[in-house]
Amino acid sequence: MKKAEEVAHGNLATETDRSEQKIEFDWDAVLDCVKRDLYFPPSWLFSIKVAKIEGKMVILEAKTHFQALWVKNHYLQLINDTSRSLYGKESFVVTIDAGEENSVARETKRTRNTDKQERAESHDPQAASFFSSTNTFENFVVGPSNQFAHAASYAIAENPGMAYNPLFIHSGVGLGKTHLLHSIGNHILKKYGDRLNTFCISAEHFTNGVVQNIKTGSMDKFRNLYRFNCDVLLIDDIQFIAGKDSTQEEFFHTFNSLYTAKKQIVITSDKPPSVMKNFEERLKSRFEWGLTADIQPPEVETKIAIIEKKAEEEKIEIPGDVASFIAQNVLSNIRELEGSVNKLFAYSKMFGERITLELAKQLLKNLVKKETPKIINIELIQKEVSTFFDLTVKELKSNQKQKKISEPRQIAMFLSRKYTSSSFPEIGNRFGGKNHSTVVHAVKNVEKKINKDPSVSNAVAAISTTLEKFITS
Ligand code: ADP
Ligand code: MG
């Protein structure tokens, strides 16, 4: 059995415990395990080597100062945890040499790292924070749909805590929220090095921290870690803590102390604060204290630019007609767009075939199903809109005038006009016998709000994405 497999099966530690022989540090085995725990390990991570082993002290070496700094800030904790799970508690202390320090400085650094590691460990075993080195501003394609969110993110990354606080980014799935969040982290790291401590975590990760620390009675330590050790908090998919009262309570206090200390907070979510369900009002209102930026589904031109960027990164030629074919057929989600492009690239590399429109059409057959669309009808629109706004279809069709019902009704009328060929009077009829002028007014009103009110434009975009799935599935 390979070392990594043995580790995965939990065999190695037992073997080691039983044996009396001197333990040798096996960097490849450690790296193998570390790799499994990272979503996007940067490729250069595998070029890190062991420079020296002094007793129980392992000194790693990176090719560049930047890589060393990155490992130090983001992976060292995980590397040490992995090493301990392999070799037992008292085994090795792993540190990294950036090549710029003399041995005295290294000694100080060792103490600092070990300290930091012990603090993080005891306060929150899940505190390690990672951001993907592949998600940067450099490879984020900017278009009308995302330029505001991009500009706001860039401003934050340049001057954390000085521009807008918090920055709240929201969009439907697969439109670039995580990419922007990680770009902020990468930029801050590049610009400020270890002068700023950036935590980039998912809300799920934060929740796990709360749960574990409640269990072990170490909430004070957990609190201190986030509230006093963090200069920039990047938190992804905050919707995850909906309905989780203790986590919301904890996050509320974390938010307050970071905010008061002028530390930067960036939050992403699948919805704007105003329509988030099962969230305390005091949290929702804080989310709106700074700047709220949405990302809309990309236009065809932006999608083509993203495809071309990917091709450039992969050093693959992609003809213009293929790029437009994919851009026009993948409806809105960039993750799906990437999936299609990757499939095409992988095939062409594997079989050495040139990329042509024919090949694209054949490989991406599922995209072209659009030619035989399933129908989006008014019932479906009413159902999706009601679900999104947590209403019943009956309420949606009623005559009630409160904004929380009338606005979704107008959106549903707007979408009925957009996706069906029904006339204004027909739509009015299907919404509880409304007059045709009511429908005309609704459509105009939503068109106006789409350009001004992010909560409306986001709702329209999110529901459109769901509806369009019916055509493509
Ligand atoms: P979300 O967090 O909104 O669900 P992600 O940030 O994970 O979406 O984006 C999905 C994929 O699309 C990622 O691989 C990301 O790198 C890519 N992507 C999103 N927006 C862009 C963009 N504007 N330019 C280049 N790639 C993008
Ligand atoms: Mg995401």
Coordinates of C-alpha atoms in Angstrom, one line a residue, residues 141-146 297-308 327 334 337:
V141 CA -12.7 39.0 -17.0
V142 CA -14.5 42.3 -16.4
G143 CA -17.7 43.1 -18.3
P144 CA -20.9 45.1 -17.7
S145 CA -22.4 42.4 -15.6
N146 CA -19.6 42.3 -13.0
P297 CA -25.3 36.8 -15.5
P298 CA -22.7 37.7 -18.1
E299 CA -23.5 39.0 -21.6
V300 CA -22.5 37.0 -24.6
E301 CA -19.4 39.2 -25.2
T302 CA -18.2 38.7 -21.6
K303 CA -18.7 34.9 -22.0
I304 CA -16.6 35.0 -25.2
A305 CA -13.9 36.9 -23.4
I306 CA -13.9 34.4 -20.6
I307 CA -13.6 31.5 -23.1
E308 CA -10.7 33.2 -24.9
A327 CA -21.2 31.6 -25.3
I334 CA -19.8 30.7 -15.7
L337 CA -19.3 27.7 -19.2

